[in-house]
mmCIF file of C-alpha atoms in Angstrom:
data_model
loop_
_atom_site.group_PDB
_atom_site.id
_atom_site.type_symbol
_atom_site.label_atom_id
_atom_site.label_comp_id
_atom_site.label_asym_id
_atom_site.label_seq_id
_atom_site.Cartn_x
_atom_site.Cartn_y
_atom_site.Cartn_z
ATOM 1 C CA MET A 175 12.904 90.846 173.596
ATOM 2 C CA LYS A 176 9.511 90.426 171.240
ATOM 3 C CA PHE A 177 9.926 88.071 168.553
ATOM 4 C CA ILE A 178 9.137 90.965 166.081
ATOM 5 C CA ASP A 179 11.953 93.277 167.238
ATOM 6 C CA LYS A 180 14.409 90.259 167.190
ATOM 7 C CA LEU A 181 13.145 89.404 163.869
ATOM 8 C CA LEU A 182 13.609 93.070 162.483
ATOM 9 C CA ASN A 183 17.085 93.388 164.278
ATOM 10 C CA ILE A 184 18.399 90.364 162.658
ATOM 11 C CA SER A 185 16.745 91.224 159.226
ATOM 12 C CA ARG A 186 18.382 94.767 158.847
ATOM 13 C CA LYS A 187 21.834 93.506 160.278
ATOM 14 C CA ASN A 188 22.063 90.462 157.891
ATOM 15 C CA LYS A 189 20.210 92.491 155.324
ATOM 16 C CA SER A 190 17.966 89.255 154.804
ATOM 17 C CA LEU A 191 14.525 88.160 154.622
ATOM 18 C CA LEU A 192 15.461 84.581 154.024
ATOM 19 C CA CYS A 193 14.578 81.853 156.611
ATOM 20 C CA ILE A 194 16.103 78.084 156.237
ATOM 21 C CA GLY A 195 14.159 75.504 157.385
ATOM 22 C CA LEU A 196 16.116 72.974 159.068
ATOM 23 C CA ASP A 197 14.308 69.641 157.921
ATOM 24 C CA PRO A 198 16.863 66.741 158.158
ATOM 25 C CA ASP A 199 15.702 64.119 155.688
ATOM 26 C CA LEU A 200 17.812 60.947 156.049
ATOM 27 C CA ASP A 201 16.938 60.325 152.393
ATOM 28 C CA LEU A 202 18.471 63.523 151.197
ATOM 29 C CA MET A 203 21.200 64.241 153.411
ATOM 30 C CA PRO A 204 24.983 63.438 153.121
ATOM 31 C CA ASP A 205 26.335 60.710 155.327
ATOM 32 C CA VAL A 206 26.571 62.656 158.423
ATOM 33 C CA ASP A 207 25.055 62.987 161.977
ATOM 34 C CA ILE A 208 21.830 65.217 161.737
ATOM 35 C CA LEU A 209 23.111 67.297 164.769
ATOM 36 C CA ALA A 210 26.508 67.927 162.934
ATOM 37 C CA PHE A 211 24.312 68.556 159.651
ATOM 38 C CA ASN A 212 22.362 71.102 161.261
ATOM 39 C CA LYS A 213 25.192 72.922 162.978
ATOM 40 C CA ALA A 214 27.416 72.780 160.011
ATOM 41 C CA ILE A 215 24.040 74.362 158.302
ATOM 42 C CA ILE A 216 23.924 77.097 160.854
ATOM 43 C CA ASP A 217 27.547 77.983 161.173
ATOM 44 C CA SER A 218 27.605 78.401 157.320
ATOM 45 C CA THR A 219 24.371 80.472 156.897
ATOM 46 C CA TYR A 220 23.542 82.380 160.160
ATOM 47 C CA ASP A 221 24.763 85.844 158.712
ATOM 48 C CA LEU A 222 22.759 85.168 155.910
ATOM 49 C CA VAL A 223 19.292 84.811 157.541
ATOM 50 C CA CYS A 224 16.504 86.583 159.344
ATOM 51 C CA ALA A 225 15.371 83.170 160.863
ATOM 52 C CA TYR A 226 15.580 79.346 161.101
ATOM 53 C CA LYS A 227 12.427 77.225 160.811
ATOM 54 C CA PRO A 228 12.891 73.396 162.195
ATOM 55 C CA ASN A 229 9.632 71.522 161.287
ATOM 56 C CA LEU A 230 9.030 69.023 164.508
ATOM 57 C CA ALA A 231 7.715 66.214 162.285
ATOM 58 C CA PHE A 232 11.339 65.534 161.149
ATOM 59 C CA TYR A 233 12.535 65.219 164.605
ATOM 60 C CA GLU A 234 9.497 63.473 166.203
ATOM 61 C CA ALA A 235 9.611 60.882 163.476
ATOM 62 C CA LEU A 236 13.441 59.608 165.162
ATOM 63 C CA GLY A 237 11.754 59.511 168.402
ATOM 64 C CA ASN A 238 13.345 60.551 171.655
ATOM 65 C CA LYS A 239 16.674 60.972 169.595
ATOM 66 C CA GLY A 240 15.110 63.311 167.354
ATOM 67 C CA LEU A 241 13.935 65.265 169.958
ATOM 68 C CA THR A 242 17.159 65.371 171.669
ATOM 69 C CA VAL A 243 18.669 66.703 168.428
ATOM 70 C CA LEU A 244 15.975 69.242 168.068
ATOM 71 C CA GLN A 245 16.697 70.585 171.627
ATOM 72 C CA GLU A 246 20.265 71.161 170.923
ATOM 73 C CA THR A 247 19.403 72.678 167.405
ATOM 74 C CA ILE A 248 17.393 75.219 168.817
ATOM 75 C CA GLU A 249 20.165 75.840 171.488
ATOM 76 C CA TYR A 250 23.029 75.965 168.914
ATOM 77 C CA VAL A 251 21.381 78.863 166.797
ATOM 78 C CA PRO A 252 22.958 82.257 167.721
ATOM 79 C CA ALA A 253 20.831 83.941 170.318
ATOM 80 C CA ASP A 254 19.998 86.901 167.915
ATOM 81 C CA VAL A 255 18.836 84.876 165.216
ATOM 82 C CA PRO A 256 14.989 83.755 166.014
ATOM 83 C CA VAL A 257 13.977 80.213 165.813
ATOM 84 C CA ILE A 258 10.152 79.393 164.300
ATOM 85 C CA GLY A 259 9.113 76.213 165.874
ATOM 86 C CA ASP A 260 7.169 74.712 162.699
ATOM 87 C CA ALA A 261 4.714 72.460 164.578
ATOM 88 C CA LYS A 262 1.035 73.594 163.073
ATOM 89 C CA ARG A 263 -0.561 72.792 166.601
ATOM 90 C CA GLY A 264 -4.257 72.968 166.877
ATOM 91 C CA ASP A 265 -6.533 71.483 169.475
ATOM 92 C CA ILE A 266 -8.965 72.446 172.356
ATOM 93 C CA GLY A 267 -7.951 75.043 175.086
ATOM 94 C CA ASN A 268 -6.278 72.845 177.464
ATOM 95 C CA THR A 269 -4.384 70.659 175.089
ATOM 96 C CA ALA A 270 -3.382 73.798 173.407
ATOM 97 C CA LYS A 271 -1.911 75.155 176.809
ATOM 98 C CA ALA A 272 0.586 72.160 176.919
ATOM 99 C CA TYR A 273 1.720 72.274 173.178
ATOM 100 C CA ALA A 274 2.192 76.312 174.016
ATOM 101 C CA LYS A 275 4.448 75.398 176.704
ATOM 102 C CA ALA A 276 5.994 72.494 174.934
ATOM 103 C CA LEU A 277 7.432 74.819 172.227
ATOM 104 C CA PHE A 278 7.647 78.248 174.084
ATOM 105 C CA SER A 279 9.045 77.168 177.388
ATOM 106 C CA THR A 280 10.565 73.379 176.922
ATOM 107 C CA PHE A 281 12.067 73.618 173.540
ATOM 108 C CA GLY A 282 12.461 77.511 173.738
ATOM 109 C CA VAL A 283 11.617 78.450 170.250
ATOM 110 C CA ASP A 284 10.714 82.201 169.577
ATOM 111 C CA ALA A 285 7.625 81.662 167.263
ATOM 112 C CA ALA A 286 5.449 78.610 166.508
ATOM 113 C CA THR A 287 2.990 77.902 163.603
ATOM 114 C CA VAL A 288 -0.688 77.053 164.808
ATOM 115 C CA SER A 289 -3.894 76.028 163.013
ATOM 116 C CA PRO A 290 -6.968 78.231 163.381
ATOM 117 C CA TYR A 291 -9.526 75.500 162.610
ATOM 118 C CA LEU A 292 -10.797 75.132 165.936
ATOM 119 C CA GLY A 293 -11.013 78.816 166.753
ATOM 120 C CA CYS A 294 -10.035 81.321 169.113
ATOM 121 C CA ASP A 295 -9.543 79.404 172.336
ATOM 122 C CA SER A 296 -7.343 77.120 170.625
ATOM 123 C CA ILE A 297 -4.900 79.909 169.907
ATOM 124 C CA GLU A 298 -4.921 82.258 172.972
ATOM 125 C CA PRO A 299 -2.610 80.002 174.865
ATOM 126 C CA PHE A 300 -0.051 80.432 172.280
ATOM 127 C CA ILE A 301 -0.869 84.475 171.950
ATOM 128 C CA ILE A 302 -0.801 85.048 175.809
ATOM 129 C CA TYR A 303 2.976 84.456 175.589
ATOM 130 C CA GLN A 304 3.337 88.001 174.391
ATOM 131 C CA ASP A 305 7.326 88.044 173.813
ATOM 132 C CA LYS A 306 6.618 84.965 171.096
ATOM 133 C CA GLY A 307 5.162 85.080 167.685
ATOM 134 C CA VAL A 308 2.492 82.878 166.727
ATOM 135 C CA PHE A 309 1.884 82.285 163.004
ATOM 136 C CA ILE A 310 -1.380 81.465 161.733
ATOM 137 C CA LEU A 311 -2.062 78.976 159.095
ATOM 138 C CA CYS A 312 -3.990 81.293 156.629
ATOM 139 C CA ARG A 313 -3.331 80.378 152.981
ATOM 140 C CA THR A 314 -0.847 77.163 152.928
ATOM 141 C CA SER A 315 1.348 76.447 149.797
ATOM 142 C CA ASN A 316 0.336 72.903 149.199
ATOM 143 C CA ARG A 317 -1.958 71.845 146.498
ATOM 144 C CA GLY A 318 -4.775 70.488 148.745
ATOM 145 C CA ALA A 319 -5.360 74.017 150.304
ATOM 146 C CA LEU A 320 -7.878 74.250 147.669
ATOM 147 C CA ASP A 321 -9.923 71.662 149.246
ATOM 148 C CA PHE A 322 -11.282 73.926 152.077
ATOM 149 C CA GLN A 323 -9.461 77.424 151.974
ATOM 150 C CA ASP A 324 -10.972 78.416 148.958
ATOM 151 C CA LEU A 325 -14.658 77.830 150.260
ATOM 152 C CA ARG A 326 -16.723 80.716 150.321
ATOM 153 C CA SER A 327 -18.914 81.702 153.385
ATOM 154 C CA ASN A 328 -22.317 83.234 153.587
ATOM 155 C CA ASP A 329 -20.741 86.968 152.892
ATOM 156 C CA GLY A 330 -18.967 85.698 150.192
ATOM 157 C CA LEU A 331 -15.258 85.803 151.483
ATOM 158 C CA PRO A 332 -13.114 82.635 150.827
ATOM 159 C CA LEU A 333 -12.034 80.950 154.171
ATOM 160 C CA TYR A 334 -8.280 82.100 153.786
ATOM 161 C CA GLU A 335 -9.719 85.584 153.661
ATOM 162 C CA LYS A 336 -11.695 85.303 157.027
ATOM 163 C CA VAL A 337 -8.832 83.757 158.694
ATOM 164 C CA ALA A 338 -6.702 86.766 157.954
ATOM 165 C CA ARG A 339 -9.721 88.800 159.250
ATOM 166 C CA LYS A 340 -10.131 87.032 162.556
ATOM 167 C CA ALA A 341 -6.117 86.765 162.854
ATOM 168 C CA ARG A 342 -6.170 90.736 162.606
ATOM 169 C CA GLU A 343 -9.165 90.693 165.217
ATOM 170 C CA TRP A 344 -7.025 88.596 167.734
ATOM 171 C CA ASN A 345 -3.748 90.428 167.513
ATOM 172 C CA ILE A 346 -4.237 92.470 170.647
ATOM 173 C CA TYR A 347 -0.787 91.670 171.804
ATOM 174 C CA GLY A 348 0.829 92.555 168.257
ATOM 175 C CA ASN A 349 2.580 88.806 168.250
ATOM 176 C CA ILE A 350 0.606 87.027 165.378
ATOM 177 C CA GLY A 351 1.591 86.834 161.991
ATOM 178 C CA LEU A 352 0.322 84.523 159.089
ATOM 179 C CA VAL A 353 1.614 81.754 156.767
ATOM 180 C CA VAL A 354 0.962 82.498 153.438
ATOM 181 C CA GLY A 355 2.468 80.227 150.331
ATOM 182 C CA ALA A 356 4.333 81.614 147.635
ATOM 183 C CA THR A 357 2.625 79.251 145.543
ATOM 184 C CA TYR A 358 -0.502 81.407 145.627
ATOM 185 C CA PRO A 359 0.768 85.158 144.694
ATOM 186 C CA GLU A 360 -2.542 86.547 144.427
ATOM 187 C CA GLU A 361 -3.871 85.398 147.522
ATOM 188 C CA LEU A 362 -0.594 86.600 148.946
ATOM 189 C CA LYS A 363 -1.206 90.142 147.566
ATOM 190 C CA GLY A 364 -4.562 89.966 149.106
ATOM 191 C CA ILE A 365 -3.855 88.988 152.499
ATOM 192 C CA ARG A 366 -1.008 91.620 152.700
ATOM 193 C CA SER A 367 -3.338 94.283 151.975
ATOM 194 C CA ILE A 368 -5.799 92.916 154.913
ATOM 195 C CA CYS A 369 -3.066 92.591 157.636
ATOM 196 C CA PRO A 370 -0.338 95.284 156.109
ATOM 197 C CA GLU A 371 1.518 95.384 159.457
ATOM 198 C CA MET A 372 1.658 91.588 160.274
ATOM 199 C CA PRO A 373 4.629 89.365 159.760
ATOM 200 C CA LEU A 374 3.976 86.810 156.957
ATOM 201 C CA LEU A 375 5.727 83.429 156.904
ATOM 202 C CA ILE A 376 5.941 82.674 153.102
ATOM 203 C CA PRO A 377 6.933 79.159 152.159
ATOM 204 C CA GLY A 378 7.059 77.403 148.828
ATOM 205 C CA ILE A 379 9.784 78.866 147.449
ATOM 206 C CA GLY A 380 12.323 76.197 145.674
ATOM 207 C CA ALA A 381 11.015 72.648 145.456
ATOM 208 C CA GLN A 382 7.406 73.766 145.767
ATOM 209 C CA GLY A 383 7.825 76.154 142.617
ATOM 210 C CA GLY A 384 6.586 79.541 144.039
ATOM 211 C CA ASP A 385 7.659 82.960 142.569
ATOM 212 C CA LEU A 386 10.376 84.413 144.423
ATOM 213 C CA ALA A 387 9.938 87.928 142.799
ATOM 214 C CA LEU A 388 6.342 87.842 143.563
ATOM 215 C CA ALA A 389 6.846 86.275 147.244
ATOM 216 C CA VAL A 390 9.048 89.452 147.789
ATOM 217 C CA GLY A 391 6.791 91.976 146.000
ATOM 218 C CA TYR A 392 3.467 91.032 147.538
ATOM 219 C CA GLY A 393 4.835 89.806 150.846
ATOM 220 C CA VAL A 394 6.787 92.507 152.096
ATOM 221 C CA ASP A 395 5.173 95.520 154.080
ATOM 222 C CA SER A 396 5.453 98.996 153.228
ATOM 223 C CA GLN A 397 8.944 99.473 154.673
ATOM 224 C CA GLY A 398 10.100 96.343 152.762
ATOM 225 C CA GLU A 399 10.114 94.188 155.767
ATOM 226 C CA LYS A 400 8.126 91.644 157.723
ATOM 227 C CA ALA A 401 8.310 89.039 155.158
ATOM 228 C CA ILE A 402 10.095 86.137 156.186
ATOM 229 C CA ILE A 403 10.712 84.053 152.980
ATOM 230 C CA ASN A 404 11.295 80.090 153.898
ATOM 231 C CA VAL A 405 13.475 77.865 152.076
ATOM 232 C CA SER A 406 14.570 74.340 153.230
ATOM 233 C CA ARG A 407 15.398 71.539 150.658
ATOM 234 C CA LYS A 408 16.864 73.689 147.847
ATOM 235 C CA ILE A 409 19.649 74.952 150.426
ATOM 236 C CA LEU A 410 19.954 72.096 152.773
ATOM 237 C CA TYR A 411 20.674 69.810 150.115
ATOM 238 C CA ALA A 412 22.366 71.664 147.269
ATOM 239 C CA SER A 413 25.010 69.073 147.690
ATOM 240 C CA LYS A 414 25.311 65.377 149.113
ATOM 241 C CA GLU A 415 29.015 65.614 149.288
ATOM 242 C CA LYS A 416 31.431 66.786 151.995
ATOM 243 C CA ASP A 417 31.010 70.155 150.473
ATOM 244 C CA PHE A 418 27.393 70.617 151.618
ATOM 245 C CA ALA A 419 27.923 73.332 154.149
ATOM 246 C CA GLN A 420 29.592 75.344 151.391
ATOM 247 C CA ALA A 421 27.227 74.473 148.764
ATOM 248 C CA ALA A 422 24.252 75.359 151.248
ATOM 249 C CA ARG A 423 25.926 78.953 151.986
ATOM 250 C CA ASN A 424 26.453 79.449 148.109
ATOM 251 C CA THR A 425 22.452 78.664 147.452
ATOM 252 C CA ALA A 426 21.540 80.742 150.610
ATOM 253 C CA GLU A 427 23.542 83.605 149.617
ATOM 254 C CA LYS A 428 22.098 83.833 146.131
ATOM 255 C CA ILE A 429 18.706 83.483 147.044
ATOM 256 C CA ARG A 430 19.206 86.426 149.852
ATOM 257 C CA ASN A 431 20.739 88.290 147.050
ATOM 258 C CA GLN A 432 17.882 87.748 144.600
ATOM 259 C CA ILE A 433 15.562 88.736 147.408
ATOM 260 C CA ASN A 434 17.220 92.195 147.807
ATOM 261 C CA SER A 435 17.516 92.687 144.220
ATOM 262 C CA TYR A 436 13.916 92.397 144.045
ATOM 263 C CA LEU A 437 13.630 94.997 147.079
ATOM 264 C CA VAL A 438 15.683 97.459 145.293
ATOM 265 C CA SER A 439 13.469 97.238 142.091
ATOM 266 C CA LEU A 440 10.270 97.785 144.482
ATOM 267 C CA GLN A 441 12.033 100.841 145.928
ATOM 268 C CA LYS A 442 12.763 102.311 142.309
ATOM 269 C CA ALA A 443 9.443 101.572 141.171
ATOM 270 C CA GLU A 444 7.910 103.758 144.161
#
C-alpha cells in the first residue's frame, strides 16, 4: 500500500490528524525502560493517531542498544498506522541511496524526512521507493529557520517557497510531502496554496508554541485532510509518574479533539 493511502485510511478510521513523535528523552521520561515506554505510549494512543514519528537522533545517541529499540518500536506499531522516520537525511546520490535503503528496507518505515539542500539527485534515491512517503524540509519550525529559508533568490522568492515549487516538480510519483512548522502560520498558508494536494508534516505544536488552530486551518487540504500535526513532548511527558501512559492518552485525546473541533469550524465557515 502506498504511504498516502495508508495515511488517509487510518486518519479517517481514527478521525485524527495527530501524529505523535516517539522521541525518548531520558531526562524527561519516567523511570522505565525505553522500549517499554514506547510500547506503553503506543498501546495507549494508537486509536487516536494518524501516524507515529520516531526521531532517529534519540535512538542513535544510545548506540547499538538504541538502534535495536528503534527497530523493535517500529515493528510494534500496529500495521495500519504509518511510521515516519524523522532522519532529515541529505547527501550525495550514492550515500543517499544507502540512507534510503537503511530507512525504507532495513528499518521499514513508511516515510522519511529529507533535506533538499543538495538538490534533486540527493532526494531521488528516496522518491524512487514509490510506495514510501518522502517529506522534504521546507519551512522548519525552529528559530534559526530564518537564517537561510527567508533568503530571496533573483526572482524575489524566498528559499522555502523555491523548495515548495521544486518539490512540486519532483513529485512525479505522488509520494512527496513537505515539512512546514506550525510556528510560521503565514508561510504554512502560502505553501499549502503552492502545493494543494501534498501531505504536510507540521511540527511545532506544544513545546515550540505553534498555534494549533492556525496549523489546522492553513495546513489541511480542500478535503480537510493531508495535514499531519506532530506533537511529541507535550504528550510523551504529560506525567513522569506510573500513570504516564494514561496521561499521554488523555493529552493526545484532548489535542485530537481540539483539531477536530477546528475542522468542524472550518466546514461551517465554508
